[in-house]
Amino acid sequence: MQRDSLEKILIGLTFLSMMIALYAIFIYAPLEATMGLIQKIWYFHLAAAWIAFLAYFHVFLAGILYLWKRERRFDILGRSSAEIGILFNTLVLITGSIWAKPVWGTWWTWDPRLSTTLILWILYIAYLMIRTSSEDDSKGARLAAVFGIVAFIDVPIVYMSIRWWRTIHPVIFKLKGTEVNPAMIITLLISLAAFTLFYFCLLHQRISLEKIKDELELIEDKLMEVKRK
Amino acid sequence: MTNLDYFMAAYIFVWVGVFIYLLKLQRDQNRLRKELKSLKRIMAKGRDENKKI
């Protein structure tokens, strides 16, 4: 199958799954007894958190592969994933804050889950700064790859923070399973699937952009060479 | 603010955030297309000059 048609299928599937997710969130999922409508933020919040984790995992993986093979495509993957990860991490912090205000009575508290998530966000902003600020491109790629690997340590810490330390953040998935209504779990899974497809769409677009940039640079270099001759 | 207001605020933030990112990608793509066009023009010009010589 051609690349273009695969891309169209991916976009189509993303759109379809997003529509199903919206239906499930607004119509299918029942209202939570105590929180009511505000609980529905959960479907976006958790999905965005999952995408941020997935994107950061790709940065971690790309970092290892770049240091091992020194191929530009892994540098592109890391950089693109980090950018998308930061976007969704920002959405996690904002939606979490909006949920916290009516439920906890505050926009922000230095809870272990919130603090480690904020640290995660700062770490990947630093990653992008390292990647873009270096004058020597290969040195910047190497440094960013190492930083991307080290920064990933915070991802399991964020996940485990509500299990390791005393926190007011709800723990939804416990070792014994979950006490959440099955319809809510189904809606959450649909939302996770839709956001995952959306992530791959964004990643594909971002990587393509970076590849075009590389091609342009190559043409520019060739032109400069011809001019010099 | 009611629960509906908070919910709508979160919902709007998610989609506005995503939309801004998509706009950024679109803007970058347009910039690269323009660059590509100008490079093609330069190359065509160079080719024409070579033919004349």
Short mmCIF file of N, CA, C and O in Angstrom, two decimals, chain A residues 18 26 35 37-38 40-41 44 83-84 87 91 94-95 98 101-102 198 202 206 209 213 216 220 223, chain B residues 3-4 6-7 9-11 13-15 17-18 21-22 24-25 28-29 31-32 35-36 39 42-43:
data_model
loop_
_atom_site.label_atom_id
_atom_site.label_comp_id
_atom_site.label_asym_id
_atom_site.label_seq_id
_atom_site.Cartn_x
_atom_site.Cartn_y
_atom_site.Cartn_z
N MET A 18 -12.30 9.81 17.11
CA MET A 18 -12.56 11.03 17.88
C MET A 18 -14.07 11.25 18.01
O MET A 18 -14.57 11.62 19.07
N PHE A 26 -19.88 12.34 25.98
CA PHE A 26 -21.03 13.21 26.25
C PHE A 26 -22.34 12.45 26.45
O PHE A 26 -23.22 12.91 27.17
N MET A 35 -19.18 14.09 41.76
CA MET A 35 -18.59 15.22 41.02
C MET A 35 -19.48 15.71 39.89
O MET A 35 -19.36 16.84 39.45
N LEU A 37 -20.75 16.49 36.26
CA LEU A 37 -20.19 16.74 34.92
C LEU A 37 -18.67 16.95 34.95
O LEU A 37 -17.97 16.58 34.01
N ILE A 38 -18.19 17.54 36.02
CA ILE A 38 -16.76 17.87 36.11
C ILE A 38 -15.87 16.62 35.99
O ILE A 38 -14.74 16.69 35.52
N LYS A 40 -16.11 14.36 33.90
CA LYS A 40 -15.87 14.03 32.48
C LYS A 40 -14.57 14.63 31.93
O LYS A 40 -14.10 14.24 30.87
N ILE A 41 -14.00 15.58 32.66
CA ILE A 41 -12.68 16.13 32.28
C ILE A 41 -11.66 14.99 32.25
O ILE A 41 -10.72 14.98 31.47
N PHE A 44 -10.36 13.47 28.99
CA PHE A 44 -9.34 14.22 28.24
C PHE A 44 -8.02 14.23 29.02
O PHE A 44 -6.96 14.07 28.44
N GLU A 83 8.21 17.53 21.32
CA GLU A 83 7.34 18.68 21.07
C GLU A 83 5.87 18.31 21.34
O GLU A 83 5.16 19.04 22.04
N ILE A 84 5.45 17.15 20.82
CA ILE A 84 4.06 16.72 21.02
C ILE A 84 3.83 16.37 22.50
O ILE A 84 2.78 16.67 23.06
N LEU A 87 3.19 19.47 24.42
CA LEU A 87 1.83 19.98 24.16
C LEU A 87 0.82 19.26 25.07
O LEU A 87 0.02 19.89 25.75
N LEU A 91 -1.50 20.32 28.42
CA LEU A 91 -2.95 20.10 28.53
C LEU A 91 -3.29 19.32 29.80
O LEU A 91 -4.32 19.57 30.42
N ILE A 94 -3.17 21.88 32.64
CA ILE A 94 -4.30 22.82 32.59
C ILE A 94 -5.61 22.13 32.97
O ILE A 94 -6.36 22.61 33.83
N THR A 95 -5.89 20.98 32.34
CA THR A 95 -7.17 20.29 32.63
C THR A 95 -7.21 19.81 34.08
O THR A 95 -8.26 19.85 34.72
N ILE A 98 -8.07 22.78 36.22
CA ILE A 98 -9.49 23.14 36.08
C ILE A 98 -10.37 22.15 36.87
O ILE A 98 -11.35 22.54 37.50
N LYS A 101 -10.00 22.84 40.87
CA LYS A 101 -10.63 24.02 41.49
C LYS A 101 -11.98 23.68 42.15
O LYS A 101 -12.16 23.92 43.35
N PRO A 102 -12.95 23.10 41.42
CA PRO A 102 -14.22 22.79 42.09
C PRO A 102 -14.15 21.59 43.03
O PRO A 102 -14.92 21.49 43.98
N PHE A 198 -4.49 10.00 17.17
CA PHE A 198 -4.22 11.42 16.92
C PHE A 198 -2.73 11.74 17.12
O PHE A 198 -2.13 12.49 16.35
N LEU A 202 -0.16 13.37 14.37
CA LEU A 202 0.67 14.55 14.64
C LEU A 202 2.15 14.22 14.44
O LEU A 202 2.89 15.00 13.83
N ARG A 206 4.75 15.96 11.90
CA ARG A 206 5.92 16.65 12.45
C ARG A 206 7.21 16.09 11.86
O ARG A 206 8.14 16.84 11.53
N LEU A 209 7.65 17.20 8.25
CA LEU A 209 8.11 18.59 8.23
C LEU A 209 9.62 18.66 8.41
O LEU A 209 10.33 19.38 7.69
N LYS A 213 12.59 19.94 5.79
CA LYS A 213 13.61 20.91 6.21
C LYS A 213 15.00 20.41 5.83
O LYS A 213 15.83 21.16 5.32
N LEU A 216 15.54 20.62 2.09
CA LEU A 216 15.77 22.01 1.70
C LEU A 216 17.20 22.45 2.01
O LEU A 216 17.86 23.10 1.20
N GLU A 220 19.96 23.78 -0.58
CA GLU A 220 20.62 25.08 -0.34
C GLU A 220 22.13 24.92 -0.35
O GLU A 220 22.85 25.72 -0.95
N LEU A 223 23.34 24.41 -3.87
CA LEU A 223 23.30 25.68 -4.60
C LEU A 223 24.48 26.58 -4.24
O LEU A 223 25.09 27.20 -5.10
N ASN B 3 -20.20 23.63 37.50
CA ASN B 3 -19.44 22.48 36.99
C ASN B 3 -19.39 22.48 35.46
O ASN B 3 -18.39 22.09 34.87
N LEU B 4 -20.50 22.92 34.86
CA LEU B 4 -20.55 22.96 33.39
C LEU B 4 -19.51 23.94 32.85
O LEU B 4 -18.84 23.66 31.86
N TYR B 6 -16.64 24.80 34.26
CA TYR B 6 -15.31 24.19 34.40
C TYR B 6 -15.08 23.14 33.32
O TYR B 6 -14.02 23.07 32.71
N PHE B 7 -16.11 22.35 33.10
CA PHE B 7 -15.99 21.29 32.09
C PHE B 7 -15.76 21.89 30.71
O PHE B 7 -14.87 21.46 29.97
N ALA B 9 -14.55 24.83 30.04
CA ALA B 9 -13.22 25.48 30.02
C ALA B 9 -12.14 24.44 29.69
O ALA B 9 -11.28 24.68 28.83
N ALA B 10 -12.20 23.28 30.35
CA ALA B 10 -11.21 22.23 30.11
C ALA B 10 -11.29 21.74 28.67
O ALA B 10 -10.27 21.57 27.98
N TYR B 11 -12.51 21.53 28.22
CA TYR B 11 -12.76 21.04 26.86
C TYR B 11 -12.20 22.02 25.82
O TYR B 11 -11.51 21.62 24.88
N PHE B 13 -9.90 24.36 26.30
CA PHE B 13 -8.43 24.42 26.40
C PHE B 13 -7.79 23.29 25.60
O PHE B 13 -6.80 23.51 24.89
N VAL B 14 -8.33 22.08 25.72
CA VAL B 14 -7.76 20.93 25.00
C VAL B 14 -7.78 21.19 23.50
O VAL B 14 -6.76 21.10 22.81
N TRP B 15 -8.95 21.59 22.98
CA TRP B 15 -9.05 21.74 21.53
C TRP B 15 -8.35 22.98 21.01
O TRP B 15 -7.79 22.96 19.91
N GLY B 17 -5.63 24.22 22.37
CA GLY B 17 -4.22 23.84 22.42
C GLY B 17 -3.82 23.03 21.20
O GLY B 17 -2.81 23.32 20.54
N VAL B 18 -4.64 22.04 20.89
CA VAL B 18 -4.36 21.19 19.72
C VAL B 18 -4.43 22.01 18.44
O VAL B 18 -3.58 21.88 17.55
N TYR B 21 -1.38 24.14 17.90
CA TYR B 21 -0.25 23.32 17.44
C TYR B 21 -0.39 22.97 15.95
O TYR B 21 0.57 23.04 15.20
N LEU B 22 -1.62 22.63 15.55
CA LEU B 22 -1.86 22.32 14.14
C LEU B 22 -1.59 23.54 13.26
O LEU B 22 -1.03 23.42 12.17
N LYS B 24 0.52 25.90 13.93
CA LYS B 24 1.97 26.06 13.90
C LYS B 24 2.58 25.14 12.83
O LYS B 24 3.43 25.57 12.05
N LEU B 25 2.10 23.89 12.80
CA LEU B 25 2.61 22.94 11.80
C LEU B 25 2.29 23.45 10.39
O LEU B 25 3.13 23.38 9.50
N ASP B 28 4.57 26.38 9.48
CA ASP B 28 5.91 25.89 9.14
C ASP B 28 5.93 25.27 7.75
O ASP B 28 6.87 25.47 6.98
N GLN B 29 4.86 24.51 7.46
CA GLN B 29 4.77 23.84 6.16
C GLN B 29 4.71 24.89 5.03
O GLN B 29 5.40 24.74 4.02
N ARG B 31 5.84 27.96 5.12
CA ARG B 31 7.14 28.62 5.03
C ARG B 31 8.12 27.77 4.21
O ARG B 31 8.81 28.27 3.33
N LEU B 32 8.11 26.46 4.48
CA LEU B 32 9.01 25.56 3.76
C LEU B 32 8.65 25.48 2.28
O LEU B 32 9.52 25.43 1.42
N GLU B 35 9.98 28.52 0.60
CA GLU B 35 11.43 28.39 0.44
C GLU B 35 11.76 27.48 -0.74
O GLU B 35 12.62 27.78 -1.56
N LEU B 36 11.03 26.37 -0.81
CA LEU B 36 11.23 25.40 -1.89
C LEU B 36 10.96 26.04 -3.24
O LEU B 36 11.70 25.84 -4.20
N LEU B 39 13.76 28.37 -4.17
CA LEU B 39 14.95 27.60 -4.56
C LEU B 39 14.80 27.04 -5.97
O LEU B 39 15.73 27.05 -6.77
N ILE B 42 15.43 29.78 -8.40
CA ILE B 42 16.87 30.05 -8.53
C ILE B 42 17.52 28.99 -9.42
O ILE B 42 18.32 29.29 -10.31
N MET B 43 17.14 27.72 -9.19
CA MET B 43 17.72 26.63 -9.98
C MET B 43 17.35 26.75 -11.46
O MET B 43 18.18 26.54 -12.34
#
